[in-house]
mmCIF file of C-alpha atoms in Angstrom:
data_model
loop_
_atom_site.group_PDB
_atom_site.id
_atom_site.type_symbol
_atom_site.label_atom_id
_atom_site.label_comp_id
_atom_site.label_asym_id
_atom_site.label_seq_id
_atom_site.Cartn_x
_atom_site.Cartn_y
_atom_site.Cartn_z
ATOM 1 C CA MET A 1 -11.990 32.029 14.785
ATOM 2 C CA LEU A 2 -10.464 31.957 11.313
ATOM 3 C CA VAL A 3 -11.448 29.596 8.487
ATOM 4 C CA VAL A 4 -8.521 29.187 6.087
ATOM 5 C CA ILE A 5 -9.529 28.230 2.535
ATOM 6 C CA PRO A 6 -6.753 27.651 -0.026
ATOM 7 C CA THR A 7 -7.730 28.201 -3.645
ATOM 8 C CA TYR A 8 -6.417 27.637 -7.134
ATOM 9 C CA ASN A 9 -8.976 27.997 -9.918
ATOM 10 C CA GLU A 10 -12.063 27.807 -7.710
ATOM 11 C CA ALA A 11 -14.025 30.652 -9.341
ATOM 12 C CA LEU A 12 -17.078 28.396 -9.713
ATOM 13 C CA THR A 13 -17.249 27.457 -6.033
ATOM 14 C CA ILE A 14 -15.578 30.055 -3.810
ATOM 15 C CA ALA A 15 -18.445 32.524 -3.430
ATOM 16 C CA LYS A 16 -20.833 29.778 -2.351
ATOM 17 C CA ALA A 17 -18.236 28.337 0.053
ATOM 18 C CA ILE A 18 -17.795 31.712 1.722
ATOM 19 C CA ASP A 19 -21.541 32.364 1.894
ATOM 20 C CA ARG A 20 -22.252 28.971 3.453
ATOM 21 C CA THR A 21 -19.455 29.418 5.974
ATOM 22 C CA ARG A 22 -20.609 32.886 7.015
ATOM 23 C CA SER A 23 -24.176 31.584 7.379
ATOM 24 C CA ALA A 24 -23.182 28.503 9.374
ATOM 25 C CA VAL A 25 -20.839 30.346 11.743
ATOM 26 C CA PRO A 26 -21.638 34.089 11.511
ATOM 27 C CA HIS A 27 -18.882 35.151 13.927
ATOM 28 C CA ALA A 28 -16.171 33.408 11.908
ATOM 29 C CA HIS A 29 -13.610 35.231 9.823
ATOM 30 C CA VAL A 30 -12.649 33.691 6.478
ATOM 31 C CA LEU A 31 -9.191 33.897 4.907
ATOM 32 C CA VAL A 32 -8.886 32.802 1.297
ATOM 33 C CA VAL A 33 -5.297 32.002 0.334
ATOM 34 C CA ASP A 34 -5.237 32.289 -3.440
ATOM 35 C CA ASP A 35 -2.271 31.165 -5.536
ATOM 36 C CA ALA A 36 -2.781 33.671 -8.375
ATOM 37 C CA SER A 37 -5.618 31.632 -9.884
ATOM 38 C CA PRO A 38 -5.792 32.240 -13.650
ATOM 39 C CA ASP A 39 -9.594 31.956 -13.546
ATOM 40 C CA GLY A 40 -9.957 35.076 -11.372
ATOM 41 C CA THR A 41 -10.760 33.407 -8.038
ATOM 42 C CA GLY A 42 -8.745 36.023 -6.151
ATOM 43 C CA ALA A 43 -10.587 38.904 -7.797
ATOM 44 C CA ILE A 44 -13.950 37.372 -6.862
ATOM 45 C CA VAL A 45 -12.902 37.173 -3.228
ATOM 46 C CA ASP A 46 -11.565 40.750 -3.345
ATOM 47 C CA GLU A 47 -15.048 41.915 -4.326
ATOM 48 C CA ILE A 48 -16.646 39.911 -1.500
ATOM 49 C CA ALA A 49 -14.105 41.237 1.016
ATOM 50 C CA GLU A 50 -14.963 44.833 0.083
ATOM 51 C CA LEU A 51 -18.516 44.210 1.282
ATOM 52 C CA ASP A 52 -17.791 41.932 4.260
ATOM 53 C CA ASP A 53 -15.148 42.824 6.859
ATOM 54 C CA HIS A 54 -15.106 39.185 8.023
ATOM 55 C CA VAL A 55 -13.628 38.054 4.685
ATOM 56 C CA HIS A 56 -9.924 38.454 3.893
ATOM 57 C CA VAL A 57 -7.666 37.522 0.992
ATOM 58 C CA LEU A 58 -4.019 36.517 0.967
ATOM 59 C CA HIS A 59 -2.711 36.723 -2.591
ATOM 60 C CA ARG A 60 0.359 34.650 -3.412
ATOM 61 C CA ALA A 61 2.567 34.925 -6.466
ATOM 62 C CA GLY A 62 1.755 31.544 -8.009
ATOM 63 C CA LYS A 63 0.786 27.929 -7.431
ATOM 64 C CA GLN A 64 2.983 26.688 -4.582
ATOM 65 C CA GLY A 65 0.938 23.796 -3.243
ATOM 66 C CA LEU A 66 -1.715 23.073 -0.630
ATOM 67 C CA GLY A 67 0.676 22.681 2.282
ATOM 68 C CA ALA A 68 2.439 25.971 1.624
ATOM 69 C CA ALA A 69 -0.932 27.725 1.292
ATOM 70 C CA TYR A 70 -2.073 26.467 4.677
ATOM 71 C CA VAL A 71 1.241 27.365 6.308
ATOM 72 C CA ALA A 72 0.903 30.903 4.938
ATOM 73 C CA GLY A 73 -2.712 31.096 6.128
ATOM 74 C CA PHE A 74 -1.869 29.795 9.586
ATOM 75 C CA GLY A 75 0.966 32.305 9.867
ATOM 76 C CA TRP A 76 -1.421 35.112 8.893
ATOM 77 C CA GLY A 77 -3.936 33.973 11.504
ATOM 78 C CA LEU A 78 -1.481 33.351 14.337
ATOM 79 C CA GLY A 79 0.039 36.755 13.728
ATOM 80 C CA ARG A 80 -3.398 38.234 14.416
ATOM 81 C CA ASP A 81 -4.018 36.087 17.518
ATOM 82 C CA TYR A 82 -6.972 34.022 16.323
ATOM 83 C CA GLU A 83 -7.740 31.382 18.939
ATOM 84 C CA LEU A 84 -9.168 28.761 16.567
ATOM 85 C CA LEU A 85 -7.998 28.095 13.017
ATOM 86 C CA VAL A 86 -9.956 25.903 10.626
ATOM 87 C CA GLU A 87 -8.864 24.057 7.492
ATOM 88 C CA MET A 88 -11.574 23.795 4.842
ATOM 89 C CA ASP A 89 -11.727 23.179 1.086
ATOM 90 C CA ALA A 90 -13.352 25.603 -1.344
ATOM 91 C CA ASP A 91 -14.932 22.977 -3.585
ATOM 92 C CA GLY A 92 -17.972 22.072 -1.476
ATOM 93 C CA SER A 93 -16.641 18.697 -0.352
ATOM 94 C CA HIS A 94 -16.534 19.981 3.232
ATOM 95 C CA GLN A 95 -19.896 21.049 4.593
ATOM 96 C CA PRO A 96 -19.654 24.367 6.512
ATOM 97 C CA GLU A 97 -22.919 23.455 8.237
ATOM 98 C CA GLU A 98 -20.946 20.803 10.161
ATOM 99 C CA LEU A 99 -18.509 23.368 11.547
ATOM 100 C CA PRO A 100 -20.488 24.020 14.768
ATOM 101 C CA ARG A 101 -20.057 20.357 15.765
ATOM 102 C CA LEU A 102 -16.307 20.506 15.142
ATOM 103 C CA LEU A 103 -16.056 23.747 17.096
ATOM 104 C CA HIS A 104 -17.982 22.234 19.994
ATOM 105 C CA ALA A 105 -15.523 19.329 20.077
ATOM 106 C CA ALA A 106 -12.635 21.830 20.068
ATOM 107 C CA GLU A 107 -13.704 22.907 23.548
ATOM 108 C CA GLN A 108 -12.174 19.622 24.755
ATOM 109 C CA ALA A 109 -9.351 19.179 22.240
ATOM 110 C CA ASP A 110 -6.292 20.795 20.688
ATOM 111 C CA LEU A 111 -7.027 19.360 17.245
ATOM 112 C CA VAL A 112 -10.363 18.175 15.879
ATOM 113 C CA LEU A 113 -10.323 16.041 12.747
ATOM 114 C CA GLY A 114 -13.426 15.920 10.594
ATOM 115 C CA SER A 115 -13.430 12.182 9.929
ATOM 116 C CA ARG A 116 -15.007 10.243 7.087
ATOM 117 C CA TYR A 117 -14.093 6.873 8.575
ATOM 118 C CA VAL A 118 -15.357 6.878 12.155
ATOM 119 C CA PRO A 119 -18.913 5.731 12.942
ATOM 120 C CA GLY A 120 -21.333 8.285 11.537
ATOM 121 C CA GLY A 121 -18.885 9.562 8.913
ATOM 122 C CA ARG A 122 -19.456 8.897 5.231
ATOM 123 C CA VAL A 123 -18.421 9.724 1.680
ATOM 124 C CA VAL A 124 -20.961 10.743 -0.979
ATOM 125 C CA ASN A 125 -20.544 10.408 -4.763
ATOM 126 C CA TRP A 126 -16.844 9.606 -4.684
ATOM 127 C CA PRO A 127 -15.521 7.266 -7.400
ATOM 128 C CA TRP A 128 -14.729 3.918 -5.798
ATOM 129 C CA ARG A 129 -11.075 4.192 -6.820
ATOM 130 C CA ARG A 130 -10.686 7.498 -4.946
ATOM 131 C CA GLU A 131 -12.338 6.127 -1.826
ATOM 132 C CA ALA A 132 -10.259 2.945 -1.999
ATOM 133 C CA LEU A 133 -7.078 5.024 -2.328
ATOM 134 C CA SER A 134 -8.104 7.185 0.631
ATOM 135 C CA ARG A 135 -8.922 4.220 2.847
ATOM 136 C CA LEU A 136 -5.721 2.449 1.843
ATOM 137 C CA GLY A 137 -3.726 5.598 2.598
ATOM 138 C CA ASN A 138 -5.211 5.858 6.074
ATOM 139 C CA THR A 139 -4.629 2.163 6.765
ATOM 140 C CA TYR A 140 -0.991 2.514 5.697
ATOM 141 C CA THR A 141 -0.664 5.609 7.901
ATOM 142 C CA ARG A 142 -1.882 3.695 10.952
ATOM 143 C CA LEU A 143 0.443 0.765 10.266
ATOM 144 C CA ALA A 144 3.501 2.896 9.476
ATOM 145 C CA LEU A 145 3.150 5.399 12.310
ATOM 146 C CA GLY A 146 1.377 3.301 14.914
ATOM 147 C CA THR A 147 -1.483 5.774 15.338
ATOM 148 C CA THR A 148 -5.146 5.012 15.991
ATOM 149 C CA LEU A 149 -6.450 7.885 13.842
ATOM 150 C CA ARG A 150 -9.046 6.699 11.354
ATOM 151 C CA ASP A 151 -8.794 9.704 9.014
ATOM 152 C CA ALA A 152 -5.384 11.358 9.200
ATOM 153 C CA THR A 153 -5.511 12.461 5.548
ATOM 154 C CA GLY A 154 -8.694 14.549 5.736
ATOM 155 C CA GLY A 155 -8.553 18.311 5.311
ATOM 156 C CA PHE A 156 -11.531 19.523 7.384
ATOM 157 C CA ARG A 157 -10.168 20.236 10.851
ATOM 158 C CA VAL A 158 -9.936 22.710 13.709
ATOM 159 C CA PHE A 159 -6.713 23.676 15.489
ATOM 160 C CA ARG A 160 -6.306 25.663 18.642
ATOM 161 C CA GLY A 161 -3.886 28.504 17.992
ATOM 162 C CA ASP A 162 -1.660 27.501 20.907
ATOM 163 C CA ALA A 163 -1.484 23.954 19.559
ATOM 164 C CA LEU A 164 -0.434 25.145 16.101
ATOM 165 C CA ARG A 165 2.369 27.161 17.641
ATOM 166 C CA GLN A 166 3.688 23.984 19.285
ATOM 167 C CA LEU A 167 3.740 22.128 15.944
ATOM 168 C CA ASP A 168 6.279 24.449 14.300
ATOM 169 C CA VAL A 169 4.246 24.529 11.091
ATOM 170 C CA ASP A 170 6.798 26.701 9.289
ATOM 171 C CA THR A 171 8.989 23.609 8.944
ATOM 172 C CA VAL A 172 6.275 21.552 7.192
ATOM 173 C CA ALA A 173 7.234 21.022 3.549
ATOM 174 C CA SER A 174 4.722 18.279 2.686
ATOM 175 C CA GLN A 175 1.785 18.702 0.308
ATOM 176 C CA GLY A 176 -1.630 17.114 -0.226
ATOM 177 C CA TYR A 177 -2.438 14.007 1.800
ATOM 178 C CA CYS A 178 1.008 14.105 3.290
ATOM 179 C CA PHE A 179 0.632 17.611 4.682
ATOM 180 C CA GLN A 180 -2.469 16.561 6.584
ATOM 181 C CA VAL A 181 -0.774 13.437 7.942
ATOM 182 C CA ASP A 182 2.299 15.456 8.918
ATOM 183 C CA LEU A 183 0.318 17.878 11.098
ATOM 184 C CA ALA A 184 -1.817 15.155 12.696
ATOM 185 C CA TRP A 185 1.287 13.049 13.392
ATOM 186 C CA ARG A 186 3.074 16.047 14.951
ATOM 187 C CA ALA A 187 0.068 16.648 17.184
ATOM 188 C CA VAL A 188 0.001 13.026 18.347
ATOM 189 C CA ARG A 189 3.751 12.984 19.021
ATOM 190 C CA ALA A 190 3.488 16.258 20.956
ATOM 191 C CA GLY A 191 0.911 14.697 23.263
ATOM 192 C CA LEU A 192 -1.865 17.039 22.181
ATOM 193 C CA ARG A 193 -5.513 16.112 22.555
ATOM 194 C CA VAL A 194 -6.790 14.914 19.168
ATOM 195 C CA ILE A 195 -10.472 14.085 18.601
ATOM 196 C CA GLU A 196 -12.177 12.728 15.474
ATOM 197 C CA VAL A 197 -15.706 13.896 14.701
ATOM 198 C CA PRO A 198 -17.774 12.235 11.948
ATOM 199 C CA ILE A 199 -18.449 14.293 8.833
ATOM 200 C CA THR A 200 -20.092 13.771 5.459
ATOM 201 C CA PHE A 201 -17.649 14.307 2.615
ATOM 202 C CA VAL A 202 -19.276 15.153 -0.721
ATOM 203 C CA GLU A 203 -17.495 14.861 -4.064
ATOM 204 C CA ARG A 204 -17.154 18.228 -5.785
ATOM 205 C CA GLU A 205 -19.772 19.026 -8.427
ATOM 206 C CA GLN A 206 -17.856 21.824 -10.170
ATOM 207 C CA GLY A 207 -14.209 22.451 -11.014
ATOM 208 C CA GLU A 208 -11.388 19.947 -11.112
ATOM 209 C CA SER A 209 -9.629 17.986 -8.380
ATOM 210 C CA LYS A 210 -6.020 18.978 -7.687
ATOM 211 C CA MET A 211 -5.079 15.431 -6.653
ATOM 212 C CA ASP A 212 -2.501 13.760 -8.876
ATOM 213 C CA GLY A 213 0.031 10.950 -8.876
ATOM 214 C CA THR A 214 2.839 13.192 -7.630
ATOM 215 C CA ILE A 215 0.973 13.904 -4.394
ATOM 216 C CA VAL A 216 0.216 10.215 -3.862
ATOM 217 C CA ARG A 217 3.845 9.215 -4.452
ATOM 218 C CA GLU A 218 5.082 11.907 -2.070
ATOM 219 C CA ALA A 219 2.716 10.661 0.636
ATOM 220 C CA PHE A 220 3.853 7.045 0.241
ATOM 221 C CA LEU A 221 7.562 7.911 0.337
ATOM 222 C CA ARG A 222 7.330 10.295 3.285
ATOM 223 C CA LEU A 223 5.097 7.946 5.284
ATOM 224 C CA THR A 224 7.555 5.114 4.724
ATOM 225 C CA GLN A 225 10.447 7.306 5.895
ATOM 226 C CA TRP A 226 8.556 8.552 8.952
ATOM 227 C CA GLY A 227 7.431 5.035 9.808
ATOM 228 C CA ALA A 228 10.964 3.658 9.592
ATOM 229 C CA ALA A 229 12.305 6.467 11.801
ATOM 230 C CA HIS A 230 9.483 5.866 14.286
ATOM 231 C CA ARG A 231 10.280 2.155 14.532
ATOM 232 C CA VAL A 232 13.976 2.900 15.032
ATOM 233 C CA ARG A 233 13.130 5.254 17.904
ATOM 234 C CA GLN A 234 10.909 2.597 19.464
ATOM 235 C CA LEU A 235 13.647 -0.025 19.152
ATOM 236 C CA ARG A 236 16.248 2.259 20.727
ATOM 237 C CA ALA A 237 13.904 3.041 23.602
ATOM 238 C CA LEU A 238 13.264 -0.675 24.168
ATOM 239 C CA VAL A 239 16.981 -1.479 24.134
ATOM 240 C CA GLY A 240 17.619 1.425 26.493
ATOM 241 C CA ARG A 241 15.062 0.133 29.000
ATOM 242 C CA ARG A 242 16.549 -3.370 28.881
ATOM 243 C CA ASN A 243 20.004 -1.908 29.501
ATOM 244 C CA GLY A 244 18.869 -0.062 32.581
ATOM 245 C CA GLY A 245 18.369 3.260 30.855
ATOM 246 C CA GLN A 246 21.572 3.130 28.816
ATOM 247 C CA PRO A 247 21.032 3.313 25.042
#
């Protein structure tokens, strides 16, 4: 099992995130994908990795975005034949202590989504505007793509390695919210088993959020494009059935 943690300027939080993860799931390996953080995050993890052979660092040349960091981390893990790959933030918003429940669910699924918006899930200390934006984004995702997923934008999730290989993650160019939706949507379309497990999401106490208007705009535009393409495919399939199988 490999926990992939992307970082950019997370010097205040990364050591604690690694320690909590190693305590919660002692057999897990942790890969920090650092985008040349100016605050020395990568150097901190290098020091930890020297003392713990379950901790690894993938240094990248500069800030290239969340999606690209996860793609690089997944590629690193799949190349080393990890069976389970986990997405998790470094800022403390995802609780490593909840990982065992997600891993248990992965015994019956190809993708497990840590969900804030299913019964039992909750958000703690988030500004109401951020929560409203998140809920609106998930509602729009369901309407545009016709999915039943309650939290397609969340970033605390477990993939089976074989499932990730089917999703052709190297072709994913999306970032932020949109990256998470892209992978979940690919899994649904591929017919993979997707389960949502309730989690408690806690607003970060240290450091700064990387969310900005560019990421939100990208998500809205891409979701609209994907939704339109999805509806066109549905319409063509309906017409084809009415014409006796002829498109």
